[in-house]
CSV table of C-alpha atoms in Angstrom, one decimal:
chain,number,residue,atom,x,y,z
A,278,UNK,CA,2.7,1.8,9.8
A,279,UNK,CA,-0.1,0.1,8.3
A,280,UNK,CA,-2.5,-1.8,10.5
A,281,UNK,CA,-6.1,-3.3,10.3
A,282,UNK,CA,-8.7,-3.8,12.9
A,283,UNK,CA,-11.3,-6.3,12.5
A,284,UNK,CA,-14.8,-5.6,15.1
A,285,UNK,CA,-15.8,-8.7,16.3
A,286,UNK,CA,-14.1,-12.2,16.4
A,287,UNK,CA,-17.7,-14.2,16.0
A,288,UNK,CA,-20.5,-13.3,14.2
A,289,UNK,CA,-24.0,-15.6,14.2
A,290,UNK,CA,-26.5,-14.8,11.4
A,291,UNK,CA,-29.4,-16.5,10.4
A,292,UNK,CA,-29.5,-17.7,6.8
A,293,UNK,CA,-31.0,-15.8,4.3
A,294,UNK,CA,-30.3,-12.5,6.6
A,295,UNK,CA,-27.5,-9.6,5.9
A,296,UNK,CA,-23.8,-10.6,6.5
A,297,UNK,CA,-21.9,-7.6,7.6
A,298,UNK,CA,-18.2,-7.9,8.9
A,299,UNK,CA,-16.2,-4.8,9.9
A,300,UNK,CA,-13.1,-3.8,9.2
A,301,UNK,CA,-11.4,-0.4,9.8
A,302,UNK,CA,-7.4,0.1,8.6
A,303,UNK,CA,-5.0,2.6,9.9
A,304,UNK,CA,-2.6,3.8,6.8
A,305,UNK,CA,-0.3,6.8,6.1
A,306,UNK,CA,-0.8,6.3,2.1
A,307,UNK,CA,-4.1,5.1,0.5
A,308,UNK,CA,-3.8,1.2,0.6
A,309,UNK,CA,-5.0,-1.5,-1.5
A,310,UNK,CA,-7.5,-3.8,0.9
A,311,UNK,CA,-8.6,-7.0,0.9
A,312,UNK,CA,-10.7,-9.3,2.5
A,313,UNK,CA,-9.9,-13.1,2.3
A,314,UNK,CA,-11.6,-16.6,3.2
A,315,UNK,CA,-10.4,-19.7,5.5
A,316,UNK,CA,-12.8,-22.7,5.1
A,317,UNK,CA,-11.8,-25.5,7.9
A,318,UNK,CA,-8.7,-26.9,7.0
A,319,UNK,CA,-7.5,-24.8,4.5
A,320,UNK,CA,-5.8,-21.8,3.4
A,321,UNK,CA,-6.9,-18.6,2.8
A,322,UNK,CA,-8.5,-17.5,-0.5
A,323,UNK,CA,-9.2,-14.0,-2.1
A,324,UNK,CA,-12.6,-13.3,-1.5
A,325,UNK,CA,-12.2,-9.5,-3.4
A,326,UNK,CA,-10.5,-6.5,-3.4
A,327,UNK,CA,-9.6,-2.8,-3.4
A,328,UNK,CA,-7.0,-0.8,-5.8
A,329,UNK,CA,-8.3,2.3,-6.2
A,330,UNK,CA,-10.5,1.7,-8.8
A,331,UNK,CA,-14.3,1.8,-7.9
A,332,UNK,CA,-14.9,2.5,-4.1
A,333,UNK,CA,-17.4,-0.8,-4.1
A,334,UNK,CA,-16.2,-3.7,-5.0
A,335,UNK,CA,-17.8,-7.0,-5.8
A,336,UNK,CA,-16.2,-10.4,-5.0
A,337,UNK,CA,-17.0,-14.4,-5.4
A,338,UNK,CA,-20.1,-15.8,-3.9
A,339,UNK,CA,-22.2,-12.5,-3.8
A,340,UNK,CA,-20.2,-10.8,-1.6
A,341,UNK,CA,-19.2,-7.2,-1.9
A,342,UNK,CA,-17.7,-4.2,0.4
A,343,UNK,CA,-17.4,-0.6,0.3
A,344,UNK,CA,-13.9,1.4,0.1
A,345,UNK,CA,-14.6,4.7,2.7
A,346,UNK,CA,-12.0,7.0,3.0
A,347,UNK,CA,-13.7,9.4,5.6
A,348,UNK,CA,-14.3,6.9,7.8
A,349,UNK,CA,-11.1,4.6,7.0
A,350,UNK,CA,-13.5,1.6,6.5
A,351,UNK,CA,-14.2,-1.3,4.2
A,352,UNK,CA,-16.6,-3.6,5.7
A,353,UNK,CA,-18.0,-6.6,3.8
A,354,UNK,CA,-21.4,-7.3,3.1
A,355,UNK,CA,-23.5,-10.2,1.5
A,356,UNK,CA,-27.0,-9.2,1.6
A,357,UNK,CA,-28.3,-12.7,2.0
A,358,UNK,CA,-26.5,-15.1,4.3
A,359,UNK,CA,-26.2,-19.0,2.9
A,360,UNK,CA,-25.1,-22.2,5.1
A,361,UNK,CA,-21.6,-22.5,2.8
A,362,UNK,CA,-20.6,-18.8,4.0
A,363,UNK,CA,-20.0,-20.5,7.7
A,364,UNK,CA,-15.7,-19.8,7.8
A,365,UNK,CA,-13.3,-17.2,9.0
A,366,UNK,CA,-12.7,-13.6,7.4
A,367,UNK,CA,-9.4,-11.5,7.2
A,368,UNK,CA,-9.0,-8.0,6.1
A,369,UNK,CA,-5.9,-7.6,5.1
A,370,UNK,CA,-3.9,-4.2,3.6
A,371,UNK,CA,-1.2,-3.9,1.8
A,372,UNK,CA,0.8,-0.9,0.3
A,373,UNK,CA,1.0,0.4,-3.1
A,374,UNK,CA,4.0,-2.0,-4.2
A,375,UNK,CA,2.1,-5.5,-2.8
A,376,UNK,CA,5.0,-6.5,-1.1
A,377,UNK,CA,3.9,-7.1,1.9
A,378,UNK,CA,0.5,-7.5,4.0
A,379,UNK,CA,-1.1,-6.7,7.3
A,380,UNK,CA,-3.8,-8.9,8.5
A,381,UNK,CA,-6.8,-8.9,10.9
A,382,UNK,CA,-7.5,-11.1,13.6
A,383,UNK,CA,-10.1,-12.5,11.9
A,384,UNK,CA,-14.2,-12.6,11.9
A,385,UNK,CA,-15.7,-16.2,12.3
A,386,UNK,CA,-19.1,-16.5,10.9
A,387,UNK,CA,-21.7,-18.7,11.5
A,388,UNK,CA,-25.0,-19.5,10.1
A,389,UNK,CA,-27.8,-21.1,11.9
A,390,UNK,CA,-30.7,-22.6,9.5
B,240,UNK,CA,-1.6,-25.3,-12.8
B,241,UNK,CA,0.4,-23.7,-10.9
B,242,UNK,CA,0.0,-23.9,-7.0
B,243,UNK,CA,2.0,-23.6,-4.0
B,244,UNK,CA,2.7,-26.6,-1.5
B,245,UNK,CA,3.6,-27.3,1.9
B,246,UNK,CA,5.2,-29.9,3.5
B,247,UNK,CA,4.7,-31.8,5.7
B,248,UNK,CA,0.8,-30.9,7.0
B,249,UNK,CA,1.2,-32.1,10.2
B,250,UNK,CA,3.9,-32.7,12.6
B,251,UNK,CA,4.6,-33.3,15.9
B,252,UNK,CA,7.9,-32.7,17.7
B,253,UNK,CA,9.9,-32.3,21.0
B,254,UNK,CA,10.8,-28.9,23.1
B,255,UNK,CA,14.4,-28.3,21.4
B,256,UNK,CA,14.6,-30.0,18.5
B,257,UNK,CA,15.3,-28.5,15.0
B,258,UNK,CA,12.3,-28.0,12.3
B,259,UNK,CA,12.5,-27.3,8.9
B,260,UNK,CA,8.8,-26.6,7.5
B,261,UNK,CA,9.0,-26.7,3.3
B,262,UNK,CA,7.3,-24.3,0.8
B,263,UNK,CA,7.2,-24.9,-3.4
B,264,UNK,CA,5.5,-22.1,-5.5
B,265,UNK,CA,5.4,-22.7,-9.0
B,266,UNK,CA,3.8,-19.8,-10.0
B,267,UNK,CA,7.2,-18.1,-10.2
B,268,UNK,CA,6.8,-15.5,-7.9
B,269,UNK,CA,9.5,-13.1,-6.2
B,270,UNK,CA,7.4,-12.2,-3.6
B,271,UNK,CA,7.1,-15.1,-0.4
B,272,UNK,CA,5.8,-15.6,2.9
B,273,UNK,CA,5.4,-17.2,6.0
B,274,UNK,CA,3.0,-16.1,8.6
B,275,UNK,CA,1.4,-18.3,11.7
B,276,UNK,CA,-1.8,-18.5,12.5
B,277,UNK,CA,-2.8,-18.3,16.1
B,278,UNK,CA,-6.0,-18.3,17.7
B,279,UNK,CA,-7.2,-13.9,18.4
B,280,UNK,CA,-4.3,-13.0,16.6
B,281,UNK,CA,-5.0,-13.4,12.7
B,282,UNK,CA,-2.2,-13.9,10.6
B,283,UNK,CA,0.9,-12.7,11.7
B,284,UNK,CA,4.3,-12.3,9.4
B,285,UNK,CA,7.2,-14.2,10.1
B,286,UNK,CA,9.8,-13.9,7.7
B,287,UNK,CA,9.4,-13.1,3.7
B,288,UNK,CA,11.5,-12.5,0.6
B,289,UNK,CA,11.4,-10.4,-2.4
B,290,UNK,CA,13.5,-12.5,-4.6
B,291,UNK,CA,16.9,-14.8,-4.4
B,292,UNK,CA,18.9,-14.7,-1.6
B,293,UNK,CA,16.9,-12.0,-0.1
B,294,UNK,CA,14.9,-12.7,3.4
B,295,UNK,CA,13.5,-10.1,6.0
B,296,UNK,CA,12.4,-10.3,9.3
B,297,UNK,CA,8.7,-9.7,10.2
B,298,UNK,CA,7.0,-8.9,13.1
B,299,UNK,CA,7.7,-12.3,14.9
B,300,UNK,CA,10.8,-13.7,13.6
B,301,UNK,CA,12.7,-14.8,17.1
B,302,UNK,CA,13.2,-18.3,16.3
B,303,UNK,CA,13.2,-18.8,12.9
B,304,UNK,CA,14.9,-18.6,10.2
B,305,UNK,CA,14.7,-18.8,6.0
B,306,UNK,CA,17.1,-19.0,3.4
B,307,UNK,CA,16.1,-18.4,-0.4
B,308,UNK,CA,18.1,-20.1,-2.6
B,309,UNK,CA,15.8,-20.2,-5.6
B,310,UNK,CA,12.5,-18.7,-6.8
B,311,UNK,CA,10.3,-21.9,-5.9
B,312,UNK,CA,11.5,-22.3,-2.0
B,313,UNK,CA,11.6,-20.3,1.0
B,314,UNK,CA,12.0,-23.4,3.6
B,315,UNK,CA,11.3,-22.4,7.3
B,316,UNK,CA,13.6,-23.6,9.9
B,317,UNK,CA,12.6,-23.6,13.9
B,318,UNK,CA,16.4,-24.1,15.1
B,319,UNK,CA,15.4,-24.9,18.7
B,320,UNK,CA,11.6,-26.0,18.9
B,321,UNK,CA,9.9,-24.5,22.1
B,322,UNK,CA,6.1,-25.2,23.2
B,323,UNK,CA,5.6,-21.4,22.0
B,324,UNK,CA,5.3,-21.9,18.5
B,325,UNK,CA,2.8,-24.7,18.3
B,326,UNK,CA,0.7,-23.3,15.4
B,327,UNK,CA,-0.7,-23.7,12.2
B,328,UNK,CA,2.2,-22.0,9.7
B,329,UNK,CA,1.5,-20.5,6.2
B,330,UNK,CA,3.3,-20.1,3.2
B,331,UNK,CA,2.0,-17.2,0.5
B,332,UNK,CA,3.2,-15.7,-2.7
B,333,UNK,CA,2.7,-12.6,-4.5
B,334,UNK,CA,3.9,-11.2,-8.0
B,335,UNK,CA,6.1,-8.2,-7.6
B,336,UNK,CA,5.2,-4.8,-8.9
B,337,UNK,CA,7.9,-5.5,-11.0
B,338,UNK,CA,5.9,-8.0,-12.9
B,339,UNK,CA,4.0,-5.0,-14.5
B,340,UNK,CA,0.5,-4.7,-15.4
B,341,UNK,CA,-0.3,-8.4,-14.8
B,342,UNK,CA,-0.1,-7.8,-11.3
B,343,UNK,CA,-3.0,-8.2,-9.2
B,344,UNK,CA,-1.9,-7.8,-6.0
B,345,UNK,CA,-3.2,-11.5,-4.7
B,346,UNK,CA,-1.5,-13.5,-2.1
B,347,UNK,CA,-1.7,-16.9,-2.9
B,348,UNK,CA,-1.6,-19.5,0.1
B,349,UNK,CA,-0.2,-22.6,1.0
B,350,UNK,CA,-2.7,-25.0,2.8
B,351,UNK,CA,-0.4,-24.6,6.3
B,352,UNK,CA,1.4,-26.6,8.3
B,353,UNK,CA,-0.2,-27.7,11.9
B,354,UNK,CA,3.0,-27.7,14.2
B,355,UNK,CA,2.9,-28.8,17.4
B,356,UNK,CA,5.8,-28.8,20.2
B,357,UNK,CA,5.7,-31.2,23.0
């Protein structure tokens, strides 16, 4: 069964400092991965994601993550935190056929000025 | 454009009553779904469908039900309302493997539905 594990539920940065958010999955086949955004209010949006292609990935609004095998990761980076990144982040998987998904419990991030 | 819609956005009901949240894609997708969304516990699947009068059950299904009569709608029914399922509900579509090399694997949401059970 596929399953993903998101470390930490909050995360404070201060803008204009790195943005890292963890995510490790548990799969029996290589998965595609994804990581999504929830502004208040709103559903979730597709920030980027994985498909086997190149191991990092690059997504909207500067934000990019790496695809490790060895150590079953893809944690999502932003090297330089801005106030309109404040919102919640899922890492989601899915298998090969992308009919159906497994979601994290989610990463809040705030930014302080 | 095409989009996906939920109805209604907010609603309030009683302990026992019968609740029917709607879902409209229009970007003709087989694939739909409908998670909750729960405070610590992400998203979680309810009930989805691959196509026309086919549904599964998901991980937390006790409760509700959904019928798919056409590609658009996968309407999700509470048959007997309890306090436990105050939440905020989400409708999603995917394109099918199926749909060949167009497919890119994105889940497309609804903007949710804020239930709450009195």
């Amino acid at each position: 069964a596929q399953s993903v594990t998101q470390l930490g539920s909050h995360v404070s940065v201060s803008e204009g400092a790195l943005v890292l958010l963890r995510c490790n999955y548990s799969s029996s086949v290589p998965p595609y991965l994804f990581w999504y955004v929830q502004y208040p209010n709103q559903g979730l949006q597709l920030l980027l994601k994985y498909t086997s292609a190149a191991t990092l990935v690059k997504g909207i609004n500067g934000f990019e993550a790496e695809f490790k095998k060895s150590e079953t990761s893809f944690h999502l980076t932003k090297p330089s935190a801005h106030m309109s990144d404040a919102a919640e982040y899922f890492c989601a998987v899915s298998g090969y056929n992308f009919n159906k998904f497994y979601f994290g419990s989610g990463t809040k991030l705030n930014v302080k000025p | 454009d095409a989009e996906i819609t939920q109805s209604p956005r907010h609603k309030i009901t009683e302990t026992g009553r019968q609740v029917t949240l709607a879902c409209h894609q229009t970007w003709n997708h087989n694939n739909m779904f409908w998670y909750r969304q729960d405070l610590g516990h992400g998203l979680r699947l309810i009930h989805y469908s691959y196509g026309v009068q086919d549904t599964n059950k998901g991980e937390v299904s006790d409760g509700y039900s959904v019928s798919r009569s056409n590609t658009e709608d996968l309407p999700l029914t509470l048959e007997s309302a309890a306090s436990s399922q105050t939440s905020v509900y989400f409708c999603a579509s995917s394109e099918s493997l199926l749909a060949g090399a167009t497919n890119t694997g994105e889940l497309f949401f609804g903007e949710g539905s804020r239930l709450t059970v009195l």
